[in-house]
JSON list of C-alpha atoms in Angstrom, two decimals:
[
{"chain": "A", "resi": 1, "resn": "THR", "atom": "CA", "xyz": [-24.03, 5.37, 17.37]},
{"chain": "A", "resi": 2, "resn": "PRO", "atom": "CA", "xyz": [-21.07, 3.92, 15.47]},
{"chain": "A", "resi": 3, "resn": "TYR", "atom": "CA", "xyz": [-20.22, 0.27, 15.86]},
{"chain": "A", "resi": 4, "resn": "SER", "atom": "CA", "xyz": [-16.89, -0.78, 17.28]},
{"chain": "A", "resi": 5, "resn": "LEU", "atom": "CA", "xyz": [-14.91, -3.39, 15.40]},
{"chain": "A", "resi": 6, "resn": "ARG", "atom": "CA", "xyz": [-15.67, -5.84, 18.20]},
{"chain": "A", "resi": 7, "resn": "GLN", "atom": "CA", "xyz": [-19.44, -5.24, 17.83]},
{"chain": "A", "resi": 8, "resn": "LEU", "atom": "CA", "xyz": [-19.21, -5.71, 14.08]},
{"chain": "A", "resi": 9, "resn": "ALA", "atom": "CA", "xyz": [-17.36, -9.01, 14.54]},
{"chain": "A", "resi": 10, "resn": "GLU", "atom": "CA", "xyz": [-19.93, -10.16, 17.12]},
{"chain": "A", "resi": 11, "resn": "ASP", "atom": "CA", "xyz": [-22.67, -9.40, 14.57]},
{"chain": "A", "resi": 12, "resn": "GLY", "atom": "CA", "xyz": [-20.94, -11.74, 12.11]},
{"chain": "A", "resi": 13, "resn": "LEU", "atom": "CA", "xyz": [-19.12, -9.24, 9.90]},
{"chain": "A", "resi": 14, "resn": "THR", "atom": "CA", "xyz": [-15.72, -10.43, 8.76]},
{"chain": "A", "resi": 15, "resn": "LEU", "atom": "CA", "xyz": [-13.12, -7.72, 8.26]},
{"chain": "A", "resi": 16, "resn": "ASN", "atom": "CA", "xyz": [-10.36, -8.51, 5.80]},
{"chain": "A", "resi": 17, "resn": "PRO", "atom": "CA", "xyz": [-7.56, -5.99, 5.45]},
{"chain": "A", "resi": 18, "resn": "LEU", "atom": "CA", "xyz": [-7.11, -4.64, 1.94]},
{"chain": "A", "resi": 19, "resn": "GLN", "atom": "CA", "xyz": [-3.44, -3.90, 2.57]},
{"chain": "A", "resi": 20, "resn": "GLY", "atom": "CA", "xyz": [-1.03, -4.34, 5.44]},
{"chain": "A", "resi": 21, "resn": "SER", "atom": "CA", "xyz": [2.05, -2.21, 6.03]},
{"chain": "A", "resi": 22, "resn": "VAL", "atom": "CA", "xyz": [0.41, 1.13, 5.30]},
{"chain": "A", "resi": 23, "resn": "PHE", "atom": "CA", "xyz": [2.09, 4.37, 6.29]},
{"chain": "A", "resi": 24, "resn": "ASN", "atom": "CA", "xyz": [1.00, 5.49, 9.77]},
{"chain": "A", "resi": 25, "resn": "GLN", "atom": "CA", "xyz": [-0.54, 8.59, 8.19]},
{"chain": "A", "resi": 26, "resn": "ALA", "atom": "CA", "xyz": [-1.93, 6.68, 5.21]},
{"chain": "A", "resi": 27, "resn": "SER", "atom": "CA", "xyz": [-4.52, 9.34, 4.30]},
{"chain": "A", "resi": 28, "resn": "PRO", "atom": "CA", "xyz": [-7.05, 6.91, 2.78]},
{"chain": "A", "resi": 29, "resn": "ARG", "atom": "CA", "xyz": [-9.56, 8.50, 0.42]},
{"chain": "A", "resi": 30, "resn": "VAL", "atom": "CA", "xyz": [-12.55, 6.81, -1.23]},
{"chain": "A", "resi": 31, "resn": "VAL", "atom": "CA", "xyz": [-14.76, 7.93, -4.10]},
{"chain": "A", "resi": 32, "resn": "SER", "atom": "CA", "xyz": [-17.69, 6.25, -5.88]},
{"chain": "A", "resi": 33, "resn": "PHE", "atom": "CA", "xyz": [-17.97, 6.42, -9.65]},
{"chain": "A", "resi": 34, "resn": "GLY", "atom": "CA", "xyz": [-20.44, 4.53, -11.80]},
{"chain": "A", "resi": 35, "resn": "ASP", "atom": "CA", "xyz": [-21.01, 1.21, -10.04]},
{"chain": "A", "resi": 36, "resn": "LYS", "atom": "CA", "xyz": [-17.46, 1.09, -8.62]},
{"chain": "A", "resi": 37, "resn": "MET", "atom": "CA", "xyz": [-15.39, 2.67, -5.86]},
{"chain": "A", "resi": 38, "resn": "LEU", "atom": "CA", "xyz": [-11.73, 3.67, -5.80]},
{"chain": "A", "resi": 39, "resn": "ILE", "atom": "CA", "xyz": [-9.64, 3.90, -2.63]},
{"chain": "A", "resi": 40, "resn": "THR", "atom": "CA", "xyz": [-6.22, 5.49, -2.48]},
{"chain": "A", "resi": 41, "resn": "TRP", "atom": "CA", "xyz": [-3.70, 5.65, 0.37]},
{"chain": "A", "resi": 42, "resn": "VAL", "atom": "CA", "xyz": [0.00, 5.97, 1.16]},
{"chain": "A", "resi": 43, "resn": "GLU", "atom": "CA", "xyz": [1.76, 2.65, 1.61]},
{"chain": "A", "resi": 44, "resn": "ASP", "atom": "CA", "xyz": [4.84, 2.02, 3.73]},
{"chain": "A", "resi": 45, "resn": "ASP", "atom": "CA", "xyz": [6.80, 0.12, 1.07]},
{"chain": "A", "resi": 46, "resn": "ALA", "atom": "CA", "xyz": [9.24, -2.08, 3.00]},
{"chain": "A", "resi": 47, "resn": "SER", "atom": "CA", "xyz": [11.07, -3.03, -0.21]},
{"chain": "A", "resi": 48, "resn": "ARG", "atom": "CA", "xyz": [12.42, 0.53, -0.45]},
{"chain": "A", "resi": 49, "resn": "ASP", "atom": "CA", "xyz": [15.18, 2.05, 1.66]},
{"chain": "A", "resi": 50, "resn": "THR", "atom": "CA", "xyz": [14.40, 3.81, 4.94]},
{"chain": "A", "resi": 51, "resn": "TYR", "atom": "CA", "xyz": [14.20, 7.31, 3.43]},
{"chain": "A", "resi": 52, "resn": "ASN", "atom": "CA", "xyz": [11.95, 6.64, 0.42]},
{"chain": "A", "resi": 53, "resn": "ARG", "atom": "CA", "xyz": [9.24, 4.24, 1.63]},
{"chain": "A", "resi": 54, "resn": "MET", "atom": "CA", "xyz": [6.06, 6.26, 1.04]},
{"chain": "A", "resi": 55, "resn": "ARG", "atom": "CA", "xyz": [4.25, 5.09, -2.12]},
{"chain": "A", "resi": 56, "resn": "LEU", "atom": "CA", "xyz": [0.78, 6.13, -3.35]},
{"chain": "A", "resi": 57, "resn": "MET", "atom": "CA", "xyz": [-1.48, 3.13, -4.04]},
{"chain": "A", "resi": 58, "resn": "TYR", "atom": "CA", "xyz": [-5.02, 2.55, -5.28]},
{"chain": "A", "resi": 59, "resn": "SER", "atom": "CA", "xyz": [-7.55, -0.27, -5.54]},
{"chain": "A", "resi": 60, "resn": "ILE", "atom": "CA", "xyz": [-10.91, -0.60, -7.31]},
{"chain": "A", "resi": 61, "resn": "TYR", "atom": "CA", "xyz": [-14.02, -2.14, -5.74]},
{"chain": "A", "resi": 62, "resn": "SER", "atom": "CA", "xyz": [-16.19, -3.79, -8.38]},
{"chain": "A", "resi": 63, "resn": "GLY", "atom": "CA", "xyz": [-19.19, -4.58, -6.17]},
{"chain": "A", "resi": 64, "resn": "SER", "atom": "CA", "xyz": [-17.89, -7.75, -4.58]},
{"chain": "A", "resi": 65, "resn": "THR", "atom": "CA", "xyz": [-14.10, -7.52, -4.19]},
{"chain": "A", "resi": 66, "resn": "TRP", "atom": "CA", "xyz": [-11.26, -5.03, -4.14]},
{"chain": "A", "resi": 67, "resn": "SER", "atom": "CA", "xyz": [-8.63, -5.31, -6.86]},
{"chain": "A", "resi": 68, "resn": "GLU", "atom": "CA", "xyz": [-5.02, -6.02, -6.04]},
{"chain": "A", "resi": 69, "resn": "PRO", "atom": "CA", "xyz": [-3.46, -2.69, -4.92]},
{"chain": "A", "resi": 70, "resn": "VAL", "atom": "CA", "xyz": [-1.38, -0.91, -7.59]},
{"chain": "A", "resi": 71, "resn": "ALA", "atom": "CA", "xyz": [0.95, 2.09, -7.39]},
{"chain": "A", "resi": 72, "resn": "VAL", "atom": "CA", "xyz": [-0.43, 5.30, -8.90]},
{"chain": "A", "resi": 73, "resn": "TYR", "atom": "CA", "xyz": [3.01, 6.38, -10.16]},
{"chain": "A", "resi": 74, "resn": "ASP", "atom": "CA", "xyz": [6.07, 4.61, -8.78]},
{"chain": "A", "resi": 75, "resn": "ASP", "atom": "CA", "xyz": [9.28, 6.48, -9.46]},
{"chain": "A", "resi": 76, "resn": "GLY", "atom": "CA", "xyz": [10.92, 5.49, -6.16]},
{"chain": "A", "resi": 77, "resn": "HIS", "atom": "CA", "xyz": [10.33, 8.89, -4.56]},
{"chain": "A", "resi": 78, "resn": "ASN", "atom": "CA", "xyz": [8.11, 9.63, -1.55]},
{"chain": "A", "resi": 79, "resn": "ASP", "atom": "CA", "xyz": [4.40, 10.34, -2.05]},
{"chain": "A", "resi": 80, "resn": "ASN", "atom": "CA", "xyz": [2.12, 12.03, 0.46]},
{"chain": "A", "resi": 81, "resn": "ALA", "atom": "CA", "xyz": [-1.36, 13.45, 1.12]},
{"chain": "A", "resi": 82, "resn": "PRO", "atom": "CA", "xyz": [-3.53, 12.21, -1.77]},
{"chain": "A", "resi": 83, "resn": "VAL", "atom": "CA", "xyz": [-6.83, 13.84, -2.68]},
{"chain": "A", "resi": 84, "resn": "ILE", "atom": "CA", "xyz": [-9.27, 12.52, -5.29]},
{"chain": "A", "resi": 85, "resn": "THR", "atom": "CA", "xyz": [-12.50, 13.44, -7.03]},
{"chain": "A", "resi": 86, "resn": "THR", "atom": "CA", "xyz": [-14.59, 12.05, -9.86]},
{"chain": "A", "resi": 87, "resn": "ASP", "atom": "CA", "xyz": [-16.54, 13.35, -12.81]},
{"chain": "A", "resi": 88, "resn": "GLY", "atom": "CA", "xyz": [-18.79, 10.30, -12.49]},
{"chain": "A", "resi": 89, "resn": "GLU", "atom": "CA", "xyz": [-16.77, 8.25, -14.96]},
{"chain": "A", "resi": 90, "resn": "ASP", "atom": "CA", "xyz": [-13.07, 8.70, -14.17]},
{"chain": "A", "resi": 91, "resn": "VAL", "atom": "CA", "xyz": [-11.13, 9.53, -10.98]},
{"chain": "A", "resi": 92, "resn": "TYR", "atom": "CA", "xyz": [-8.65, 12.40, -10.66]},
{"chain": "A", "resi": 93, "resn": "PHE", "atom": "CA", "xyz": [-5.74, 12.47, -8.21]},
{"chain": "A", "resi": 94, "resn": "ALA", "atom": "CA", "xyz": [-3.53, 15.19, -6.75]},
{"chain": "A", "resi": 95, "resn": "TRP", "atom": "CA", "xyz": [-0.75, 14.52, -4.24]},
{"chain": "A", "resi": 96, "resn": "GLN", "atom": "CA", "xyz": [2.57, 15.71, -2.92]},
{"chain": "A", "resi": 97, "resn": "LYS", "atom": "CA", "xyz": [5.70, 14.02, -4.24]},
{"chain": "A", "resi": 98, "resn": "ILE", "atom": "CA", "xyz": [9.29, 14.62, -3.22]},
{"chain": "A", "resi": 99, "resn": "ASP", "atom": "CA", "xyz": [11.02, 14.83, -6.61]},
{"chain": "A", "resi": 100, "resn": "GLU", "atom": "CA", "xyz": [14.44, 13.87, -5.27]},
{"chain": "A", "resi": 101, "resn": "THR", "atom": "CA", "xyz": [15.74, 10.67, -3.73]},
{"chain": "A", "resi": 102, "resn": "ILE", "atom": "CA", "xyz": [16.14, 11.22, 0.00]},
{"chain": "A", "resi": 103, "resn": "THR", "atom": "CA", "xyz": [19.32, 9.94, 1.65]},
{"chain": "A", "resi": 104, "resn": "GLU", "atom": "CA", "xyz": [20.85, 10.16, 5.10]},
{"chain": "A", "resi": 105, "resn": "THR", "atom": "CA", "xyz": [22.91, 13.12, 3.86]},
{"chain": "A", "resi": 106, "resn": "ASN", "atom": "CA", "xyz": [20.05, 15.23, 2.47]},
{"chain": "A", "resi": 107, "resn": "CYS", "atom": "CA", "xyz": [17.23, 14.22, 4.85]},
{"chain": "A", "resi": 108, "resn": "ASN", "atom": "CA", "xyz": [16.46, 17.67, 6.22]},
{"chain": "A", "resi": 109, "resn": "ILE", "atom": "CA", "xyz": [13.67, 20.22, 6.15]},
{"chain": "A", "resi": 110, "resn": "GLU", "atom": "CA", "xyz": [15.35, 22.30, 3.42]},
{"chain": "A", "resi": 111, "resn": "THR", "atom": "CA", "xyz": [15.56, 19.37, 1.00]},
{"chain": "A", "resi": 112, "resn": "LEU", "atom": "CA", "xyz": [12.02, 18.28, 1.73]},
{"chain": "A", "resi": 113, "resn": "THR", "atom": "CA", "xyz": [10.45, 21.72, 1.31]},
{"chain": "A", "resi": 114, "resn": "GLU", "atom": "CA", "xyz": [12.42, 22.63, -1.81]},
{"chain": "A", "resi": 115, "resn": "ASN", "atom": "CA", "xyz": [11.57, 19.32, -3.50]},
{"chain": "A", "resi": 116, "resn": "CYS", "atom": "CA", "xyz": [7.93, 18.93, -2.47]},
{"chain": "A", "resi": 117, "resn": "GLU", "atom": "CA", "xyz": [5.96, 19.14, -5.71]},
{"chain": "A", "resi": 118, "resn": "ILE", "atom": "CA", "xyz": [2.34, 18.59, -6.69]},
{"chain": "A", "resi": 119, "resn": "PHE", "atom": "CA", "xyz": [1.55, 15.74, -9.08]},
{"chain": "A", "resi": 120, "resn": "THR", "atom": "CA", "xyz": [-1.73, 14.91, -10.80]},
{"chain": "A", "resi": 121, "resn": "ALA", "atom": "CA", "xyz": [-3.10, 11.80, -12.51]},
{"chain": "A", "resi": 122, "resn": "LYS", "atom": "CA", "xyz": [-6.30, 10.31, -13.87]},
{"chain": "A", "resi": 123, "resn": "TYR", "atom": "CA", "xyz": [-7.73, 6.83, -13.43]},
{"chain": "A", "resi": 124, "resn": "ASP", "atom": "CA", "xyz": [-9.35, 6.11, -16.80]},
{"chain": "A", "resi": 125, "resn": "SER", "atom": "CA", "xyz": [-12.23, 3.71, -16.14]},
{"chain": "A", "resi": 126, "resn": "SER", "atom": "CA", "xyz": [-12.49, 2.66, -19.79]},
{"chain": "A", "resi": 127, "resn": "LEU", "atom": "CA", "xyz": [-8.82, 1.59, -19.79]},
{"chain": "A", "resi": 128, "resn": "ASN", "atom": "CA", "xyz": [-8.88, 0.43, -16.13]},
{"chain": "A", "resi": 129, "resn": "ARG", "atom": "CA", "xyz": [-5.56, 2.13, -15.38]},
{"chain": "A", "resi": 130, "resn": "ILE", "atom": "CA", "xyz": [-3.81, 5.35, -14.42]},
{"chain": "A", "resi": 131, "resn": "VAL", "atom": "CA", "xyz": [-3.08, 7.76, -17.28]},
{"chain": "A", "resi": 132, "resn": "ASP", "atom": "CA", "xyz": [-1.98, 11.39, -17.65]},
{"chain": "A", "resi": 133, "resn": "VAL", "atom": "CA", "xyz": [0.49, 11.53, -14.75]},
{"chain": "A", "resi": 134, "resn": "LYS", "atom": "CA", "xyz": [1.78, 15.10, -14.67]},
{"chain": "A", "resi": 135, "resn": "GLN", "atom": "CA", "xyz": [4.04, 17.17, -12.47]},
{"chain": "A", "resi": 136, "resn": "ALA", "atom": "CA", "xyz": [2.02, 20.33, -11.84]},
{"chain": "A", "resi": 137, "resn": "THR", "atom": "CA", "xyz": [4.81, 22.20, -10.03]},
{"chain": "A", "resi": 138, "resn": "ASP", "atom": "CA", "xyz": [8.56, 22.34, -10.57]},
{"chain": "A", "resi": 139, "resn": "ASN", "atom": "CA", "xyz": [10.09, 24.91, -8.26]},
{"chain": "A", "resi": 140, "resn": "ASP", "atom": "CA", "xyz": [12.23, 25.24, -5.14]},
{"chain": "A", "resi": 141, "resn": "CYS", "atom": "CA", "xyz": [9.21, 26.15, -3.01]},
{"chain": "A", "resi": 142, "resn": "TYR", "atom": "CA", "xyz": [7.03, 24.15, -0.65]},
{"chain": "A", "resi": 143, "resn": "ASP", "atom": "CA", "xyz": [3.81, 23.25, -2.51]},
{"chain": "A", "resi": 144, "resn": "TYR", "atom": "CA", "xyz": [0.95, 22.12, -0.26]},
{"chain": "A", "resi": 145, "resn": "ALA", "atom": "CA", "xyz": [-2.79, 22.32, 0.59]},
{"chain": "A", "resi": 146, "resn": "HIS", "atom": "CA", "xyz": [-3.68, 20.80, -2.77]},
{"chain": "A", "resi": 147, "resn": "ASN", "atom": "CA", "xyz": [-7.18, 19.87, -3.83]},
{"chain": "A", "resi": 148, "resn": "VAL", "atom": "CA", "xyz": [-9.00, 18.66, -6.92]},
{"chain": "A", "resi": 149, "resn": "SER", "atom": "CA", "xyz": [-12.59, 19.59, -7.71]},
{"chain": "A", "resi": 150, "resn": "LEU", "atom": "CA", "xyz": [-15.21, 19.24, -10.38]},
{"chain": "A", "resi": 151, "resn": "VAL", "atom": "CA", "xyz": [-16.16, 22.80, -11.34]},
{"chain": "A", "resi": 152, "resn": "GLY", "atom": "CA", "xyz": [-19.03, 22.69, -13.80]},
{"chain": "A", "resi": 153, "resn": "ASP", "atom": "CA", "xyz": [-17.82, 20.10, -16.32]},
{"chain": "A", "resi": 154, "resn": "ASN", "atom": "CA", "xyz": [-14.12, 20.77, -15.66]},
{"chain": "A", "resi": 155, "resn": "ILE", "atom": "CA", "xyz": [-11.62, 19.14, -13.33]},
{"chain": "A", "resi": 156, "resn": "VAL", "atom": "CA", "xyz": [-9.61, 21.85, -11.58]},
{"chain": "A", "resi": 157, "resn": "TYR", "atom": "CA", "xyz": [-6.58, 21.41, -9.32]},
{"chain": "A", "resi": 158, "resn": "TYR", "atom": "CA", "xyz": [-5.69, 23.99, -6.65]},
{"chain": "A", "resi": 159, "resn": "TRP", "atom": "CA", "xyz": [-2.69, 24.30, -4.33]},
{"chain": "A", "resi": 160, "resn": "ALA", "atom": "CA", "xyz": [-0.71, 26.78, -2.29]},
{"chain": "A", "resi": 161, "resn": "THR", "atom": "CA", "xyz": [2.96, 27.60, -2.77]},
{"chain": "A", "resi": 162, "resn": "CYS", "atom": "CA", "xyz": [5.05, 28.89, 0.11]},
{"chain": "A", "resi": 163, "resn": "ASN", "atom": "CA", "xyz": [7.55, 31.07, -1.74]},
{"chain": "A", "resi": 164, "resn": "ASP", "atom": "CA", "xyz": [10.08, 31.45, 1.10]},
{"chain": "A", "resi": 165, "resn": "ASN", "atom": "CA", "xyz": [9.72, 27.89, 2.52]},
{"chain": "A", "resi": 166, "resn": "GLN", "atom": "CA", "xyz": [8.95, 29.24, 6.01]},
{"chain": "A", "resi": 167, "resn": "MET", "atom": "CA", "xyz": [5.98, 26.91, 6.26]},
{"chain": "A", "resi": 168, "resn": "ASN", "atom": "CA", "xyz": [4.31, 28.00, 9.49]},
{"chain": "A", "resi": 169, "resn": "ILE", "atom": "CA", "xyz": [5.30, 31.67, 9.56]},
{"chain": "A", "resi": 170, "resn": "SER", "atom": "CA", "xyz": [5.43, 32.68, 5.92]},
{"chain": "A", "resi": 171, "resn": "LYS", "atom": "CA", "xyz": [3.69, 35.76, 4.59]},
{"chain": "A", "resi": 172, "resn": "TYR", "atom": "CA", "xyz": [4.58, 34.80, 1.02]},
{"chain": "A", "resi": 173, "resn": "ASN", "atom": "CA", "xyz": [2.04, 32.18, -0.05]},
{"chain": "A", "resi": 174, "resn": "ASP", "atom": "CA", "xyz": [0.28, 32.09, -3.40]},
{"chain": "A", "resi": 175, "resn": "ILE", "atom": "CA", "xyz": [-2.64, 29.97, -4.57]},
{"chain": "A", "resi": 176, "resn": "TYR", "atom": "CA", "xyz": [-2.50, 28.35, -7.99]},
{"chain": "A", "resi": 177, "resn": "ARG", "atom": "CA", "xyz": [-5.06, 26.59, -10.17]},
{"chain": "A", "resi": 178, "resn": "LEU", "atom": "CA", "xyz": [-4.69, 24.18, -13.05]},
{"chain": "A", "resi": 179, "resn": "THR", "atom": "CA", "xyz": [-7.25, 22.72, -15.42]},
{"chain": "A", "resi": 180, "resn": "VAL", "atom": "CA", "xyz": [-6.62, 19.29, -16.91]},
{"chain": "A", "resi": 181, "resn": "ASP", "atom": "CA", "xyz": [-5.52, 20.70, -20.28]},
{"chain": "A", "resi": 182, "resn": "GLY", "atom": "CA", "xyz": [-4.07, 23.99, -19.01]},
{"chain": "A", "resi": 183, "resn": "THR", "atom": "CA", "xyz": [-0.98, 25.40, -17.38]},
{"chain": "A", "resi": 184, "resn": "PRO", "atom": "CA", "xyz": [-0.73, 26.52, -13.75]},
{"chain": "A", "resi": 185, "resn": "GLU", "atom": "CA", "xyz": [-1.93, 30.06, -13.13]},
{"chain": "A", "resi": 186, "resn": "LYS", "atom": "CA", "xyz": [-1.76, 32.17, -10.01]},
{"chain": "A", "resi": 187, "resn": "VAL", "atom": "CA", "xyz": [-5.14, 32.95, -8.47]},
{"chain": "A", "resi": 188, "resn": "THR", "atom": "CA", "xyz": [-5.57, 36.70, -8.07]},
{"chain": "A", "resi": 189, "resn": "THR", "atom": "CA", "xyz": [-8.28, 38.82, -6.50]},
{"chain": "A", "resi": 190, "resn": "GLU", "atom": "CA", "xyz": [-8.42, 41.26, -9.39]}
]
Protein backbone atom coordinates (compact mmCIF):
# COMPACT_ATOMS: atom_id res chain seq x y z
CA THR A 1 0.00 0.00 0.00
CA PRO A 2 1.23 3.53 -0.70
CA TYR A 3 2.63 5.60 2.11
CA SER A 4 0.98 8.83 3.12
CA LEU A 5 3.17 11.90 3.50
CA ARG A 6 2.63 11.69 7.26
CA GLN A 7 3.88 8.07 7.34
CA LEU A 8 6.92 9.01 5.28
CA ALA A 9 7.73 11.85 7.68
CA GLU A 10 7.28 9.55 10.68
CA ASP A 11 9.75 7.13 9.06
CA GLY A 12 12.32 9.94 8.92
CA LEU A 13 12.01 11.01 5.28
CA THR A 14 12.36 14.74 4.77
CA LEU A 15 10.37 16.19 1.90
CA ASN A 16 11.73 19.38 0.39
CA PRO A 17 9.65 21.07 -2.29
CA LEU A 18 11.44 21.50 -5.60
CA GLN A 19 9.29 24.50 -6.50
CA GLY A 20 6.52 26.45 -4.85
CA SER A 21 3.84 28.39 -6.70
CA VAL A 22 3.14 25.77 -9.34
CA PHE A 23 0.03 25.96 -11.49
CA ASN A 24 -2.87 24.03 -9.92
CA GLN A 25 -2.82 21.70 -12.93
CA ALA A 26 0.97 21.58 -13.09
CA SER A 27 1.10 18.35 -15.13
CA PRO A 28 4.46 17.15 -13.76
CA ARG A 29 6.25 14.61 -15.93
CA VAL A 30 9.47 12.74 -15.09
CA VAL A 31 11.80 10.72 -17.30
CA SER A 32 15.09 8.92 -16.56
CA PHE A 33 17.97 9.16 -19.01
CA GLY A 34 21.49 7.90 -18.44
CA ASP A 35 22.16 8.35 -14.72
CA LYS A 36 19.92 11.45 -14.46
CA MET A 37 16.24 12.35 -14.33
CA LEU A 38 14.39 15.33 -15.77
CA ILE A 39 11.13 16.69 -14.38
CA THR A 40 8.97 19.22 -16.17
CA TRP A 41 5.83 21.05 -15.00
CA VAL A 42 3.78 24.21 -15.50
CA GLU A 43 4.65 26.98 -13.07
CA ASP A 44 2.33 29.73 -11.89
CA ASP A 45 4.72 32.63 -12.53
CA ALA A 46 3.61 35.39 -10.15
CA SER A 47 5.95 37.89 -11.83
CA ARG A 48 3.72 37.85 -14.93
CA ASP A 49 0.34 39.50 -15.30
CA THR A 50 -2.87 37.66 -14.40
CA TYR A 51 -3.56 36.40 -17.93
CA ASN A 52 -0.12 35.02 -18.87
CA ARG A 53 1.20 33.26 -15.76
CA MET A 54 1.63 29.67 -17.01
CA ARG A 55 5.31 28.92 -17.76
CA LEU A 56 6.87 25.53 -18.61
CA MET A 57 9.82 24.67 -16.33
CA TYR A 58 12.30 21.82 -15.96
CA SER A 59 14.91 20.59 -13.50
CA ILE A 60 17.59 17.89 -13.69
CA TYR A 61 18.31 15.37 -10.92
CA SER A 62 21.97 14.38 -10.90
CA GLY A 63 21.75 11.59 -8.31
CA SER A 64 21.82 13.73 -5.19
CA THR A 65 20.10 17.06 -5.89
CA TRP A 66 17.72 18.74 -8.30
CA SER A 67 19.05 21.66 -10.33
CA GLU A 68 17.57 25.11 -10.01
CA PRO A 69 14.36 25.13 -12.12
CA VAL A 70 14.71 26.78 -15.55
CA ALA A 71 12.11 27.78 -18.15
CA VAL A 72 11.98 25.55 -21.23
CA TYR A 73 11.16 28.49 -23.53
CA ASP A 74 10.03 31.74 -21.94
CA ASP A 75 8.42 34.10 -24.43
CA GLY A 76 5.88 35.48 -21.93
CA HIS A 77 3.00 33.44 -23.37
CA ASN A 78 1.07 30.69 -21.59
CA ASP A 79 2.33 27.10 -21.68
CA ASN A 80 0.28 24.01 -20.91
CA ALA A 81 0.19 20.19 -20.86
CA PRO A 82 3.82 19.10 -21.30
CA VAL A 83 4.76 15.60 -22.43
CA ILE A 84 8.31 14.23 -22.60
CA THR A 85 10.25 11.19 -23.73
CA THR A 86 13.88 10.20 -24.04
CA ASP A 87 16.09 8.37 -26.48
CA GLY A 88 18.30 7.38 -23.53
CA GLU A 89 20.61 10.36 -23.95
CA ASP A 90 18.48 13.47 -24.55
CA VAL A 91 14.93 14.47 -23.56
CA TYR A 92 12.27 15.64 -26.01
CA PHE A 93 9.35 17.92 -25.11
CA ALA A 94 5.99 18.73 -26.68
CA TRP A 95 3.49 21.15 -25.15
CA GLN A 96 0.69 23.56 -25.89
CA LYS A 97 1.54 27.25 -26.08
CA ILE A 98 -0.79 30.17 -26.62
CA ASP A 99 1.08 32.18 -29.25
CA GLU A 100 -0.60 35.48 -28.39
CA THR A 101 -0.46 37.62 -25.27
CA ILE A 102 -3.75 37.24 -23.42
CA THR A 103 -5.40 40.38 -22.07
CA GLU A 104 -8.69 41.20 -20.37
CA THR A 105 -10.06 42.17 -23.79
CA ASN A 106 -9.16 38.97 -25.67
CA CYS A 107 -9.46 36.41 -22.84
CA ASN A 108 -12.14 34.23 -24.41
CA ILE A 109 -12.51 30.74 -25.81
CA GLU A 110 -12.15 31.90 -29.43
CA THR A 111 -8.77 33.54 -28.80
CA LEU A 112 -7.51 30.59 -26.80
CA THR A 113 -8.54 27.93 -29.33
CA GLU A 114 -7.33 29.87 -32.38
CA ASN A 115 -3.93 30.56 -30.78
CA CYS A 116 -3.26 27.21 -29.10
CA GLU A 117 -0.23 25.81 -30.91
CA ILE A 118 2.07 22.84 -30.38
CA PHE A 119 5.72 23.53 -29.58
CA THR A 120 8.62 21.08 -29.38
CA ALA A 121 12.10 21.22 -27.85
CA LYS A 122 15.05 19.04 -26.93
CA TYR A 123 17.11 18.95 -23.75
CA ASP A 124 20.63 18.23 -25.01
CA SER A 125 22.43 16.38 -22.21
CA SER A 126 25.88 17.07 -23.67
CA LEU A 127 25.20 20.83 -23.61
CA ASN A 128 23.07 20.67 -20.42
CA ARG A 129 20.42 22.97 -21.90
CA ILE A 130 17.32 23.24 -24.06
CA VAL A 131 17.94 23.44 -27.81
CA ASP A 132 15.86 23.16 -31.00
CA VAL A 133 12.72 24.95 -29.77
CA LYS A 134 10.26 24.80 -32.67
CA GLN A 135 6.68 25.78 -33.29
CA ALA A 136 5.16 22.66 -34.86
CA THR A 137 1.79 24.26 -35.68
CA ASP A 138 0.84 27.73 -36.88
CA ASN A 139 -2.85 27.84 -37.67
CA ASP A 140 -6.16 29.22 -36.39
CA CYS A 141 -7.24 25.79 -35.12
CA TYR A 142 -7.19 24.19 -31.70
CA ASP A 143 -4.18 21.85 -31.54
CA TYR A 144 -4.29 19.31 -28.71
CA ALA A 145 -3.76 15.67 -27.56
CA HIS A 146 -0.06 15.92 -28.35
CA ASN A 147 2.46 13.21 -27.62
CA VAL A 148 6.10 12.45 -28.29
CA SER A 149 7.43 8.93 -28.76
CA LEU A 150 10.56 7.05 -29.65
CA VAL A 151 9.67 5.00 -32.73
CA GLY A 152 12.60 2.77 -33.61
CA ASP A 153 15.52 5.22 -33.50
CA ASN A 154 13.38 8.26 -34.34
CA ILE A 155 11.64 10.81 -32.15
CA VAL A 156 8.12 11.39 -33.49
CA TYR A 157 5.60 14.00 -32.35
CA TYR A 158 1.84 13.47 -32.79
CA TRP A 159 -1.13 15.76 -32.16
CA ALA A 160 -4.72 16.36 -33.14
CA THR A 161 -6.07 19.49 -34.80
CA CYS A 162 -9.69 20.51 -34.38
CA ASN A 163 -10.33 22.26 -37.68
CA ASP A 164 -13.58 24.02 -36.69
CA ASN A 165 -12.59 24.80 -33.05
CA GLN A 166 -15.72 23.09 -31.72
CA MET A 167 -13.62 21.19 -29.21
CA ASN A 168 -16.11 18.77 -27.66
CA ILE A 169 -18.51 18.32 -30.57
CA SER A 170 -16.33 18.60 -33.65
CA LYS A 171 -16.40 16.06 -36.44
CA TYR A 172 -13.45 17.75 -38.14
CA ASN A 173 -10.34 16.55 -36.34
CA ASP A 174 -7.12 15.47 -38.03
CA ILE A 175 -4.06 13.75 -36.58
CA TYR A 176 -0.61 14.98 -37.54
CA ARG A 177 2.89 13.61 -37.08
CA LEU A 178 6.28 15.26 -37.15
CA THR A 179 9.77 13.80 -37.03
CA VAL A 180 12.57 15.87 -35.53
CA ASP A 181 13.99 16.85 -38.92
CA GLY A 182 10.72 16.78 -40.88
CA THR A 183 7.65 18.85 -41.54
CA PRO A 184 4.18 18.13 -40.15
CA GLU A 185 2.17 15.63 -42.18
CA LYS A 186 -1.42 14.54 -41.83
CA VAL A 187 -1.86 10.93 -40.76
CA THR A 188 -4.07 9.08 -43.25
CA THR A 189 -5.49 5.58 -43.30
CA GLU A 190 -4.57 4.97 -46.92
